[in-house]
mmCIF file of C-alpha atoms in Angstrom:
data_model
loop_
_atom_site.group_PDB
_atom_site.id
_atom_site.type_symbol
_atom_site.label_atom_id
_atom_site.label_comp_id
_atom_site.label_asym_id
_atom_site.label_seq_id
_atom_site.Cartn_x
_atom_site.Cartn_y
_atom_site.Cartn_z
ATOM 1 C CA MET A 1 23.847 5.133 -20.447
ATOM 2 C CA SER A 2 26.739 2.918 -19.532
ATOM 3 C CA ALA A 3 26.572 0.561 -16.666
ATOM 4 C CA ARG A 4 29.406 0.096 -14.252
ATOM 5 C CA PRO A 5 31.257 -3.276 -14.629
ATOM 6 C CA LEU A 6 30.185 -6.220 -12.512
ATOM 7 C CA VAL A 7 32.028 -6.391 -9.214
ATOM 8 C CA SER A 8 30.279 -8.996 -7.198
ATOM 9 C CA ALA A 9 28.637 -12.402 -7.586
ATOM 10 C CA PRO A 10 24.822 -12.232 -8.034
ATOM 11 C CA LEU A 11 22.776 -13.559 -5.211
ATOM 12 C CA THR A 12 19.846 -16.066 -5.443
ATOM 13 C CA PRO A 13 16.240 -14.955 -4.679
ATOM 14 C CA ARG A 14 16.324 -16.714 -1.375
ATOM 15 C CA GLU A 15 19.625 -14.932 -0.572
ATOM 16 C CA ILE A 16 18.206 -11.608 -1.426
ATOM 17 C CA LEU A 17 15.082 -12.311 0.665
ATOM 18 C CA ASP A 18 17.170 -13.338 3.711
ATOM 19 C CA ARG A 19 18.907 -9.840 3.525
ATOM 20 C CA LEU A 20 15.760 -7.820 2.957
ATOM 21 C CA VAL A 21 13.947 -9.442 5.984
ATOM 22 C CA ALA A 22 16.912 -8.860 8.196
ATOM 23 C CA PHE A 23 16.108 -5.139 7.903
ATOM 24 C CA PRO A 24 13.367 -4.163 10.465
ATOM 25 C CA SER A 25 11.964 -1.606 8.036
ATOM 26 C CA VAL A 26 8.745 -0.826 10.011
ATOM 27 C CA SER A 27 7.003 2.074 8.665
ATOM 28 C CA ARG A 28 7.418 4.161 11.830
ATOM 29 C CA ASP A 29 11.167 3.886 11.508
ATOM 30 C CA SER A 30 13.683 4.665 8.583
ATOM 31 C CA ASN A 31 14.132 2.255 5.676
ATOM 32 C CA LEU A 32 17.508 3.700 4.650
ATOM 33 C CA PRO A 33 19.640 0.727 5.930
ATOM 34 C CA LEU A 34 17.550 -1.565 3.497
ATOM 35 C CA VAL A 35 17.814 0.942 0.615
ATOM 36 C CA ASP A 36 21.607 1.401 1.169
ATOM 37 C CA TRP A 37 22.022 -2.329 0.923
ATOM 38 C CA VAL A 38 19.822 -2.710 -2.223
ATOM 39 C CA GLU A 39 21.523 0.230 -3.900
ATOM 40 C CA ASP A 40 25.056 -1.151 -3.106
ATOM 41 C CA TYR A 41 24.071 -4.495 -4.352
ATOM 42 C CA LEU A 42 22.706 -3.250 -7.583
ATOM 43 C CA ALA A 43 25.855 -1.010 -8.088
ATOM 44 C CA GLY A 44 28.005 -4.178 -7.492
ATOM 45 C CA GLN A 45 26.037 -5.789 -10.501
ATOM 46 C CA GLY A 46 26.523 -2.612 -12.778
ATOM 47 C CA ILE A 47 23.272 -1.091 -12.201
ATOM 48 C CA THR A 48 22.620 2.486 -11.219
ATOM 49 C CA ALA A 49 19.972 3.101 -8.762
ATOM 50 C CA HIS A 50 18.228 6.432 -8.136
ATOM 51 C CA ARG A 51 16.707 7.632 -4.785
ATOM 52 C CA HIS A 52 13.866 9.932 -4.059
ATOM 53 C CA TRP A 53 13.845 11.196 -0.465
ATOM 54 C CA ASN A 54 11.003 11.933 1.759
ATOM 55 C CA GLU A 55 10.833 15.473 3.218
ATOM 56 C CA ASP A 56 13.057 15.026 6.228
ATOM 57 C CA ARG A 57 15.445 12.468 4.325
ATOM 58 C CA THR A 58 14.824 9.671 6.927
ATOM 59 C CA LYS A 59 13.350 7.420 4.140
ATOM 60 C CA ALA A 60 13.853 6.963 0.464
ATOM 61 C CA ALA A 61 12.336 5.210 -2.647
ATOM 62 C CA LEU A 62 14.613 3.438 -4.920
ATOM 63 C CA PHE A 63 14.236 3.016 -8.700
ATOM 64 C CA ALA A 64 16.441 1.590 -11.596
ATOM 65 C CA HIS A 65 16.340 0.935 -15.303
ATOM 66 C CA VAL A 66 18.089 -1.991 -17.327
ATOM 67 C CA GLY A 67 18.127 -2.678 -20.849
ATOM 68 C CA PRO A 68 17.753 -0.163 -23.961
ATOM 69 C CA TRP A 69 17.437 3.413 -22.696
ATOM 70 C CA GLU A 70 14.041 3.887 -24.177
ATOM 71 C CA GLU A 71 10.260 4.162 -23.073
ATOM 72 C CA GLY A 72 7.988 1.112 -22.697
ATOM 73 C CA ALA A 73 9.687 -0.842 -19.873
ATOM 74 C CA VAL A 74 7.853 -3.249 -17.627
ATOM 75 C CA VAL A 75 8.092 -1.924 -14.060
ATOM 76 C CA LEU A 76 8.187 -4.260 -11.064
ATOM 77 C CA SER A 77 6.882 -2.337 -8.171
ATOM 78 C CA GLY A 78 7.073 -3.058 -4.324
ATOM 79 C CA HIS A 79 7.234 -1.538 -1.023
ATOM 80 C CA THR A 80 9.957 -1.860 1.376
ATOM 81 C CA ASP A 81 8.104 -1.127 4.629
ATOM 82 C CA VAL A 82 6.367 -3.562 6.915
ATOM 83 C CA VAL A 83 4.055 -3.448 9.809
ATOM 84 C CA PRO A 84 5.283 -3.655 13.397
ATOM 85 C CA VAL A 85 5.583 -7.027 15.451
ATOM 86 C CA ASP A 86 4.902 -5.381 18.750
ATOM 87 C CA GLY A 87 2.430 -7.566 20.924
ATOM 88 C CA GLN A 88 2.642 -10.412 18.369
ATOM 89 C CA ASP A 89 3.596 -13.882 19.683
ATOM 90 C CA TRP A 90 6.310 -15.159 17.149
ATOM 91 C CA THR A 91 7.616 -18.598 17.476
ATOM 92 C CA SER A 92 10.868 -17.465 15.675
ATOM 93 C CA ASP A 93 12.907 -14.260 15.132
ATOM 94 C CA PRO A 94 10.692 -12.127 12.967
ATOM 95 C CA TRP A 95 13.843 -10.657 11.245
ATOM 96 C CA THR A 96 15.298 -13.966 10.307
ATOM 97 C CA VAL A 97 13.827 -16.029 7.430
ATOM 98 C CA VAL A 98 13.174 -19.506 8.960
ATOM 99 C CA GLU A 99 12.119 -22.450 6.643
ATOM 100 C CA ARG A 100 9.752 -24.900 8.299
ATOM 101 C CA GLU A 101 7.337 -27.401 6.520
ATOM 102 C CA GLY A 102 7.541 -25.690 3.128
ATOM 103 C CA ARG A 103 6.993 -22.136 4.603
ATOM 104 C CA LEU A 104 9.355 -19.190 4.812
ATOM 105 C CA TYR A 105 8.561 -17.489 8.182
ATOM 106 C CA GLY A 106 9.475 -13.659 8.731
ATOM 107 C CA ARG A 107 8.037 -10.293 8.819
ATOM 108 C CA GLY A 108 7.462 -9.276 5.252
ATOM 109 C CA THR A 109 8.206 -12.593 3.511
ATOM 110 C CA CYS A 110 4.613 -12.383 2.287
ATOM 111 C CA ASP A 111 3.960 -8.675 2.353
ATOM 112 C CA MET A 112 5.980 -8.118 0.324
ATOM 113 C CA LYS A 113 9.812 -8.736 0.607
ATOM 114 C CA GLY A 114 9.279 -11.984 -1.244
ATOM 115 C CA PHE A 115 8.258 -10.212 -4.373
ATOM 116 C CA ASP A 116 10.905 -7.479 -3.906
ATOM 117 C CA ALA A 117 13.539 -10.107 -3.602
ATOM 118 C CA LEU A 118 12.323 -11.797 -6.790
ATOM 119 C CA ALA A 119 12.185 -8.320 -8.698
ATOM 120 C CA ILE A 120 15.859 -7.347 -7.583
ATOM 121 C CA TRP A 121 16.931 -10.797 -8.755
ATOM 122 C CA ALA A 122 15.057 -10.355 -12.144
ATOM 123 C CA LEU A 123 16.650 -6.852 -12.625
ATOM 124 C CA VAL A 124 20.177 -8.264 -12.132
ATOM 125 C CA GLU A 125 19.390 -11.156 -14.411
ATOM 126 C CA ALA A 126 18.071 -8.769 -17.091
ATOM 127 C CA GLN A 127 21.398 -6.626 -16.945
ATOM 128 C CA ARG A 128 23.506 -9.972 -17.001
ATOM 129 C CA ARG A 129 21.418 -11.739 -20.018
ATOM 130 C CA GLY A 130 20.513 -8.588 -21.746
ATOM 131 C CA VAL A 131 16.945 -7.702 -22.812
ATOM 132 C CA LYS A 132 15.548 -5.946 -25.818
ATOM 133 C CA ARG A 133 12.590 -4.449 -23.929
ATOM 134 C CA PRO A 134 13.750 -2.424 -20.780
ATOM 135 C CA LEU A 135 12.855 -3.484 -17.256
ATOM 136 C CA GLN A 136 12.606 -1.319 -14.237
ATOM 137 C CA ILE A 137 12.145 -1.768 -10.457
ATOM 138 C CA ALA A 138 10.372 0.720 -8.259
ATOM 139 C CA LEU A 139 10.675 0.165 -4.445
ATOM 140 C CA SER A 140 8.730 2.625 -2.238
ATOM 141 C CA TYR A 141 8.176 3.469 1.280
ATOM 142 C CA ASP A 142 5.272 4.257 3.542
ATOM 143 C CA GLU A 143 2.846 1.838 1.698
ATOM 144 C CA GLU A 144 1.624 0.459 5.077
ATOM 145 C CA VAL A 145 0.631 3.994 6.371
ATOM 146 C CA GLY A 146 -1.560 4.802 3.363
ATOM 147 C CA CYS A 147 0.368 4.393 0.360
ATOM 148 C CA THR A 148 1.872 7.892 0.637
ATOM 149 C CA GLY A 149 5.383 7.126 -0.622
ATOM 150 C CA ALA A 150 4.451 5.845 -4.173
ATOM 151 C CA PRO A 151 2.980 9.064 -5.675
ATOM 152 C CA PRO A 152 6.261 11.238 -5.237
ATOM 153 C CA MET A 153 8.359 8.253 -6.340
ATOM 154 C CA ILE A 154 6.343 7.715 -9.446
ATOM 155 C CA ALA A 155 6.548 11.572 -10.223
ATOM 156 C CA ALA A 156 10.414 11.345 -9.583
ATOM 157 C CA MET A 157 10.832 8.485 -11.938
ATOM 158 C CA GLN A 158 9.451 10.500 -14.932
ATOM 159 C CA GLY A 159 12.337 13.030 -14.747
ATOM 160 C CA VAL A 160 15.040 10.380 -14.341
ATOM 161 C CA LEU A 161 14.060 7.203 -16.200
ATOM 162 C CA PRO A 162 12.399 6.704 -19.552
ATOM 163 C CA LYS A 163 8.681 6.115 -19.087
ATOM 164 C CA GLY A 164 7.561 2.777 -18.369
ATOM 165 C CA ALA A 165 4.329 1.312 -20.034
ATOM 166 C CA VAL A 166 3.449 -1.596 -17.661
ATOM 167 C CA ALA A 167 3.479 -1.835 -13.806
ATOM 168 C CA VAL A 168 3.249 -5.170 -12.046
ATOM 169 C CA ILE A 169 2.630 -4.443 -8.448
ATOM 170 C CA GLY A 170 3.624 -7.606 -6.577
ATOM 171 C CA GLU A 171 1.326 -7.702 -3.470
ATOM 172 C CA PRO A 172 0.379 -11.223 -2.612
ATOM 173 C CA SER A 173 -2.287 -12.603 -4.915
ATOM 174 C CA GLY A 174 -1.387 -16.282 -5.231
ATOM 175 C CA MET A 175 0.447 -15.435 -8.497
ATOM 176 C CA GLN A 176 -2.909 -14.750 -10.052
ATOM 177 C CA VAL A 177 -3.834 -11.452 -11.758
ATOM 178 C CA VAL A 178 -5.842 -8.932 -9.855
ATOM 179 C CA ASN A 179 -7.046 -6.280 -12.164
ATOM 180 C CA GLY A 180 -9.229 -4.057 -9.844
ATOM 181 C CA HIS A 181 -9.173 -2.810 -6.123
ATOM 182 C CA LYS A 182 -11.085 -0.348 -4.211
ATOM 183 C CA GLY A 183 -9.792 3.103 -3.550
ATOM 184 C CA GLY A 184 -10.072 4.727 -0.345
ATOM 185 C CA THR A 185 -9.311 7.708 2.047
ATOM 186 C CA GLY A 186 -9.565 8.410 5.620
ATOM 187 C CA PHE A 187 -9.773 11.313 8.182
ATOM 188 C CA HIS A 188 -8.709 11.635 11.799
ATOM 189 C CA VAL A 189 -11.558 13.445 13.377
ATOM 190 C CA HIS A 190 -10.913 15.775 16.486
ATOM 191 C CA VAL A 191 -14.191 17.197 18.064
ATOM 192 C CA LYS A 192 -13.764 19.778 20.612
ATOM 193 C CA GLY A 193 -16.461 20.316 22.971
ATOM 194 C CA PHE A 194 -17.123 22.530 25.999
ATOM 195 C CA GLU A 195 -17.355 21.042 29.490
ATOM 196 C CA VAL A 196 -20.216 21.603 31.881
ATOM 197 C CA HIS A 197 -21.967 19.408 34.413
ATOM 198 C CA SER A 198 -24.169 17.012 32.775
ATOM 199 C CA SER A 199 -27.205 18.485 34.577
ATOM 200 C CA LEU A 200 -26.542 21.563 32.627
ATOM 201 C CA LEU A 201 -26.275 19.708 29.195
ATOM 202 C CA PRO A 202 -27.879 22.523 27.052
ATOM 203 C CA SER A 203 -25.261 24.978 27.922
ATOM 204 C CA GLY A 204 -22.268 22.744 27.121
ATOM 205 C CA VAL A 205 -21.133 20.931 24.088
ATOM 206 C CA SER A 206 -20.354 17.166 24.452
ATOM 207 C CA ALA A 207 -17.755 16.333 21.933
ATOM 208 C CA ILE A 208 -18.791 12.712 22.210
ATOM 209 C CA MET A 209 -22.309 13.322 21.414
ATOM 210 C CA GLU A 210 -21.447 15.622 18.576
ATOM 211 C CA GLY A 211 -19.050 13.155 17.228
ATOM 212 C CA ALA A 212 -21.641 10.481 17.418
ATOM 213 C CA ARG A 213 -23.599 12.514 14.871
ATOM 214 C CA LEU A 214 -20.943 12.068 12.525
ATOM 215 C CA ILE A 215 -20.643 8.395 13.180
ATOM 216 C CA GLN A 216 -24.449 7.908 12.785
ATOM 217 C CA TRP A 217 -24.063 9.832 9.487
ATOM 218 C CA ALA A 218 -21.661 7.197 8.398
ATOM 219 C CA ASN A 219 -24.245 4.412 9.378
ATOM 220 C CA GLU A 220 -27.093 6.065 7.489
ATOM 221 C CA ARG A 221 -24.591 6.668 4.346
ATOM 222 C CA ASN A 222 -23.674 2.974 4.546
ATOM 223 C CA ALA A 223 -27.460 2.006 4.591
ATOM 224 C CA TRP A 224 -28.144 4.355 1.710
ATOM 225 C CA ILE A 225 -25.144 2.963 -0.379
ATOM 226 C CA GLN A 226 -26.255 -0.749 0.105
ATOM 227 C CA ALA A 227 -29.829 0.189 -0.891
ATOM 228 C CA GLN A 228 -28.552 1.185 -4.388
ATOM 229 C CA ALA A 229 -28.227 -1.040 -7.519
ATOM 230 C CA VAL A 230 -24.834 -2.788 -7.731
ATOM 231 C CA SER A 231 -22.718 -1.533 -10.744
ATOM 232 C CA PRO A 232 -21.249 -4.057 -12.927
ATOM 233 C CA VAL A 233 -17.664 -2.891 -12.124
ATOM 234 C CA ALA A 234 -18.547 -3.179 -8.384
ATOM 235 C CA ALA A 235 -20.281 -6.574 -8.652
ATOM 236 C CA GLY A 236 -16.969 -8.673 -8.400
ATOM 237 C CA PHE A 237 -15.977 -7.168 -5.067
ATOM 238 C CA ASP A 238 -16.738 -8.427 -1.522
ATOM 239 C CA PRO A 239 -18.664 -6.462 -0.396
ATOM 240 C CA PRO A 240 -19.796 -5.110 -3.781
ATOM 241 C CA PHE A 241 -20.174 -1.653 -2.716
ATOM 242 C CA THR A 242 -18.496 1.269 -0.966
ATOM 243 C CA THR A 243 -18.144 1.205 2.869
ATOM 244 C CA LEU A 244 -17.482 3.863 5.627
ATOM 245 C CA HIS A 245 -16.173 2.702 8.827
ATOM 246 C CA VAL A 246 -15.087 3.893 12.364
ATOM 247 C CA GLY A 247 -12.896 1.481 14.242
ATOM 248 C CA MET A 248 -11.769 3.373 17.308
ATOM 249 C CA ILE A 249 -13.038 6.119 19.403
ATOM 250 C CA SER A 250 -11.806 7.858 22.480
ATOM 251 C CA GLY A 251 -12.788 10.943 24.670
ATOM 252 C CA GLY A 252 -14.321 12.192 27.800
ATOM 253 C CA THR A 253 -13.286 12.444 31.446
ATOM 254 C CA ALA A 254 -16.320 11.442 33.630
ATOM 255 C CA HIS A 255 -19.880 10.169 33.068
ATOM 256 C CA ASN A 256 -21.429 13.424 34.494
ATOM 257 C CA ILE A 257 -19.294 15.966 32.544
ATOM 258 C CA THR A 258 -19.999 16.818 28.943
ATOM 259 C CA ALA A 259 -16.931 15.654 27.012
ATOM 260 C CA ALA A 260 -14.462 18.406 26.087
ATOM 261 C CA GLU A 261 -12.689 15.947 23.351
ATOM 262 C CA CYS A 262 -13.618 13.250 21.159
ATOM 263 C CA ARG A 263 -11.284 11.674 18.571
ATOM 264 C CA PHE A 264 -12.003 8.907 15.959
ATOM 265 C CA ALA A 265 -10.901 7.988 12.508
ATOM 266 C CA LEU A 266 -13.355 7.430 9.685
ATOM 267 C CA GLU A 267 -12.288 5.565 6.592
ATOM 268 C CA MET A 268 -13.955 5.118 3.139
ATOM 269 C CA ARG A 269 -13.364 2.199 0.828
ATOM 270 C CA VAL A 270 -14.787 3.150 -2.479
ATOM 271 C CA VAL A 271 -15.455 0.879 -5.386
ATOM 272 C CA PRO A 272 -14.087 1.801 -8.915
ATOM 273 C CA GLY A 273 -16.614 3.861 -10.959
ATOM 274 C CA GLU A 274 -17.438 6.098 -7.906
ATOM 275 C CA GLU A 275 -15.634 9.288 -7.037
ATOM 276 C CA ILE A 276 -13.863 9.318 -3.696
ATOM 277 C CA GLU A 277 -14.213 13.164 -3.725
ATOM 278 C CA ALA A 278 -17.916 12.933 -4.017
ATOM 279 C CA HIS A 279 -18.224 10.874 -0.665
ATOM 280 C CA VAL A 280 -15.633 13.175 0.852
ATOM 281 C CA SER A 281 -17.603 16.244 -0.161
ATOM 282 C CA ASP A 282 -20.783 14.929 1.552
ATOM 283 C CA PHE A 283 -18.790 14.098 4.494
ATOM 284 C CA LEU A 284 -17.386 17.564 4.831
ATOM 285 C CA SER A 285 -20.915 18.895 4.351
ATOM 286 C CA GLU A 286 -22.147 17.057 7.256
ATOM 287 C CA VAL A 287 -19.198 18.141 9.346
ATOM 288 C CA ALA A 288 -19.878 21.754 8.580
ATOM 289 C CA ARG A 289 -23.588 21.274 9.547
ATOM 290 C CA VAL A 290 -22.689 19.588 13.014
ATOM 291 C CA GLU A 291 -19.907 22.149 13.753
ATOM 292 C CA ALA A 292 -22.310 25.085 13.036
ATOM 293 C CA ARG A 293 -24.790 23.557 15.520
ATOM 294 C CA MET A 294 -21.927 23.285 18.099
ATOM 295 C CA LYS A 295 -20.761 26.876 17.609
ATOM 296 C CA ALA A 296 -24.195 28.230 17.967
ATOM 297 C CA VAL A 297 -24.005 26.939 21.722
ATOM 298 C CA ARG A 298 -20.347 27.555 22.302
ATOM 299 C CA PRO A 299 -18.142 29.476 19.729
ATOM 300 C CA GLU A 300 -15.049 27.723 21.151
ATOM 301 C CA ALA A 301 -16.296 24.456 20.056
ATOM 302 C CA GLY A 302 -15.428 22.826 16.603
ATOM 303 C CA ILE A 303 -14.244 20.034 14.550
ATOM 304 C CA HIS A 304 -10.779 19.549 13.165
ATOM 305 C CA LEU A 305 -9.977 17.010 10.364
ATOM 306 C CA GLU A 306 -6.851 15.700 9.131
ATOM 307 C CA ARG A 307 -6.845 13.585 6.081
ATOM 308 C CA PHE A 308 -4.312 10.709 6.498
ATOM 309 C CA PHE A 309 -4.554 8.650 3.437
ATOM 310 C CA GLY A 310 -5.873 8.785 -0.226
ATOM 311 C CA VAL A 311 -5.540 5.750 -2.553
ATOM 312 C CA PRO A 312 -7.179 5.695 -5.943
ATOM 313 C CA ALA A 313 -8.897 2.666 -7.037
ATOM 314 C CA LEU A 314 -7.433 0.301 -9.585
ATOM 315 C CA VAL A 315 -10.093 0.387 -12.423
ATOM 316 C CA PRO A 316 -10.133 -2.988 -14.519
ATOM 317 C CA GLU A 317 -8.736 -2.070 -17.906
ATOM 318 C CA THR A 318 -10.259 -2.892 -21.425
ATOM 319 C CA GLU A 319 -7.637 -5.067 -23.102
ATOM 320 C CA GLY A 320 -4.949 -3.824 -20.487
ATOM 321 C CA GLU A 321 -1.343 -4.663 -21.393
ATOM 322 C CA ALA A 322 -0.486 -5.398 -17.823
ATOM 323 C CA GLU A 323 -3.126 -7.988 -17.461
ATOM 324 C CA ALA A 324 -2.287 -9.495 -20.807
ATOM 325 C CA LEU A 325 1.368 -9.667 -19.869
ATOM 326 C CA ILE A 326 0.650 -11.567 -16.524
ATOM 327 C CA ARG A 327 -1.869 -13.935 -18.246
ATOM 328 C CA ARG A 328 0.925 -14.821 -20.680
ATOM 329 C CA LEU A 329 3.454 -15.305 -17.996
ATOM 330 C CA THR A 330 1.366 -17.268 -15.650
ATOM 331 C CA GLY A 331 -0.837 -19.237 -18.175
ATOM 332 C CA GLY A 332 -3.820 -18.376 -16.047
ATOM 333 C CA ASN A 333 -7.417 -17.261 -17.122
ATOM 334 C CA ALA A 334 -8.638 -16.326 -13.695
ATOM 335 C CA VAL A 335 -8.884 -12.705 -12.741
ATOM 336 C CA GLY A 336 -9.863 -11.137 -9.531
ATOM 337 C CA VAL A 337 -10.540 -8.013 -7.589
ATOM 338 C CA VAL A 338 -9.811 -7.099 -4.067
ATOM 339 C CA SER A 339 -11.342 -4.705 -1.418
ATOM 340 C CA TYR A 340 -7.925 -3.467 -0.138
ATOM 341 C CA GLY A 341 -5.956 -0.726 -1.641
ATOM 342 C CA THR A 342 -2.421 -0.955 -3.134
ATOM 343 C CA GLU A 343 -0.001 1.262 -5.163
ATOM 344 C CA ALA A 344 -1.474 -0.144 -8.423
ATOM 345 C CA GLY A 345 -4.115 2.468 -8.697
ATOM 346 C CA GLN A 346 -1.546 5.280 -8.342
ATOM 347 C CA PHE A 347 0.568 3.744 -11.241
ATOM 348 C CA GLN A 348 -2.680 3.598 -13.289
ATOM 349 C CA GLU A 349 -3.427 7.199 -12.408
ATOM 350 C CA ALA A 350 0.069 8.144 -13.612
ATOM 351 C CA GLY A 351 -0.529 6.605 -17.066
ATOM 352 C CA TYR A 352 0.655 2.970 -16.675
ATOM 353 C CA SER A 353 -1.159 0.021 -17.334
ATOM 354 C CA ALA A 354 -1.294 -1.729 -13.942
ATOM 355 C CA ALA A 355 -2.197 -4.955 -12.480
ATOM 356 C CA ILE A 356 -1.361 -6.918 -9.373
ATOM 357 C CA CYS A 357 0.489 -10.208 -9.257
ATOM 358 C CA GLY A 358 2.798 -11.686 -6.527
ATOM 359 C CA PRO A 359 3.511 -14.699 -4.366
ATOM 360 C CA GLY A 360 1.663 -15.439 -1.265
ATOM 361 C CA ASP A 361 -1.733 -15.093 0.385
ATOM 362 C CA ILE A 362 -2.856 -11.657 1.887
ATOM 363 C CA ALA A 363 -4.299 -13.603 4.726
ATOM 364 C CA GLN A 364 -0.996 -14.103 6.097
ATOM 365 C CA ALA A 365 0.225 -10.605 5.681
ATOM 366 C CA HIS A 366 0.573 -8.657 9.106
ATOM 367 C CA GLN A 367 0.178 -11.734 11.176
ATOM 368 C CA ALA A 368 2.347 -13.073 13.909
ATOM 369 C CA ASP A 369 4.445 -15.941 12.272
ATOM 370 C CA GLU A 370 3.928 -14.298 8.805
ATOM 371 C CA TRP A 371 4.931 -16.709 6.145
ATOM 372 C CA LEU A 372 5.229 -17.435 2.416
ATOM 373 C CA ALA A 373 4.906 -20.802 0.963
ATOM 374 C CA VAL A 374 8.061 -22.157 -0.607
ATOM 375 C CA SER A 375 5.994 -23.186 -3.633
ATOM 376 C CA GLU A 376 4.683 -19.674 -4.077
ATOM 377 C CA PHE A 377 8.264 -18.201 -4.020
ATOM 378 C CA GLN A 378 9.249 -20.754 -6.521
ATOM 379 C CA ALA A 379 6.184 -19.892 -8.728
ATOM 380 C CA GLY A 380 7.256 -16.239 -8.414
ATOM 381 C CA GLN A 381 10.702 -17.124 -9.713
ATOM 382 C CA ARG A 382 9.174 -18.930 -12.574
ATOM 383 C CA PHE A 383 7.094 -15.863 -13.456
ATOM 384 C CA MET A 384 10.348 -13.771 -13.570
ATOM 385 C CA GLU A 385 12.114 -16.345 -15.633
ATOM 386 C CA ARG A 386 9.292 -16.235 -18.253
ATOM 387 C CA LEU A 387 9.319 -12.459 -18.039
ATOM 388 C CA LEU A 388 13.026 -12.312 -18.864
ATOM 389 C CA GLU A 389 12.535 -14.606 -21.852
ATOM 390 C CA GLU A 390 9.843 -12.374 -23.096
ATOM 391 C CA LEU A 391 11.821 -9.190 -22.661
ATOM 392 C CA ALA A 392 14.763 -10.745 -24.392
ATOM 393 C CA ALA A 393 12.697 -11.897 -27.409
#
């Protein structure tokens, strides 16, 4: 595949970061202005990028390949979406990178446009300098709403680019290798009851009280899980076990009327080595049991479930190529695991050796005055420089 000639001067990582942050690519909105800019910028450097659209074509993932047109590339993976700033008290414009006291403030500087900027810079440098092993970039959408944009992007890459071998997912990790994280899934639960005066309770169905049975099941499930022996794979996590959680609930109209509606969301964070679907199956069995009890009183009653995310765990690999590569580039021996989910497990599930390494501290993500330390951004650039050297060797 021949590349187009260079037609514009390359930007520095910081210049790229400034441009990326300027796009308010909140998950609820389109990311197309950002994608348009990245695609045009890469084209100006002689790099052809490819899009994968969502169903209504309001968002797109972007991926590209430089170097020999062959399999075995290192893939630099990041997401383009950020969380909202609504209701947060920012001391500067969240859509403008502001440097203060060694920190780069702005929405997404840490999670994860800092890494995206470095990855775009590295791809352009690989094109300019030449590499013997190919380099790819993969920028997804809708990571912040359940990592839903990466799987179709990864599938689309297989038919367009040569298959990559190693995926480095640049979530903030302090430039340390993370080789494992929990998987997870969640359900929006809508319990439909039947209203009667509370004095006639047995002839009605309280959606809140029936929903509470499912929440109590989650409590009992947590207690049962925590009573089990901790597996070696799970031991490094905090906490070292699977958790089920309900964070919000709503429903009911008055204290003396059985509730017609109850809504809540239940999430599961599952340690590697356990099957997410086994926990799901047990939950569905409990839903069926509670629903049957409700319908025996009022056939109109019922429970509706909507699954709203599903993220596979990142399983620590034995002699994994991704972990070995990151160790060589960072010179670090420390390895860690995290309890939140990322797109790394999705790359691993698709046959890539995957690990996490990116600038920043996850504690800064999603916060008002989100920031990335300048030193971390510089460490990320040194990482990319060493990567380019290795790919050229």
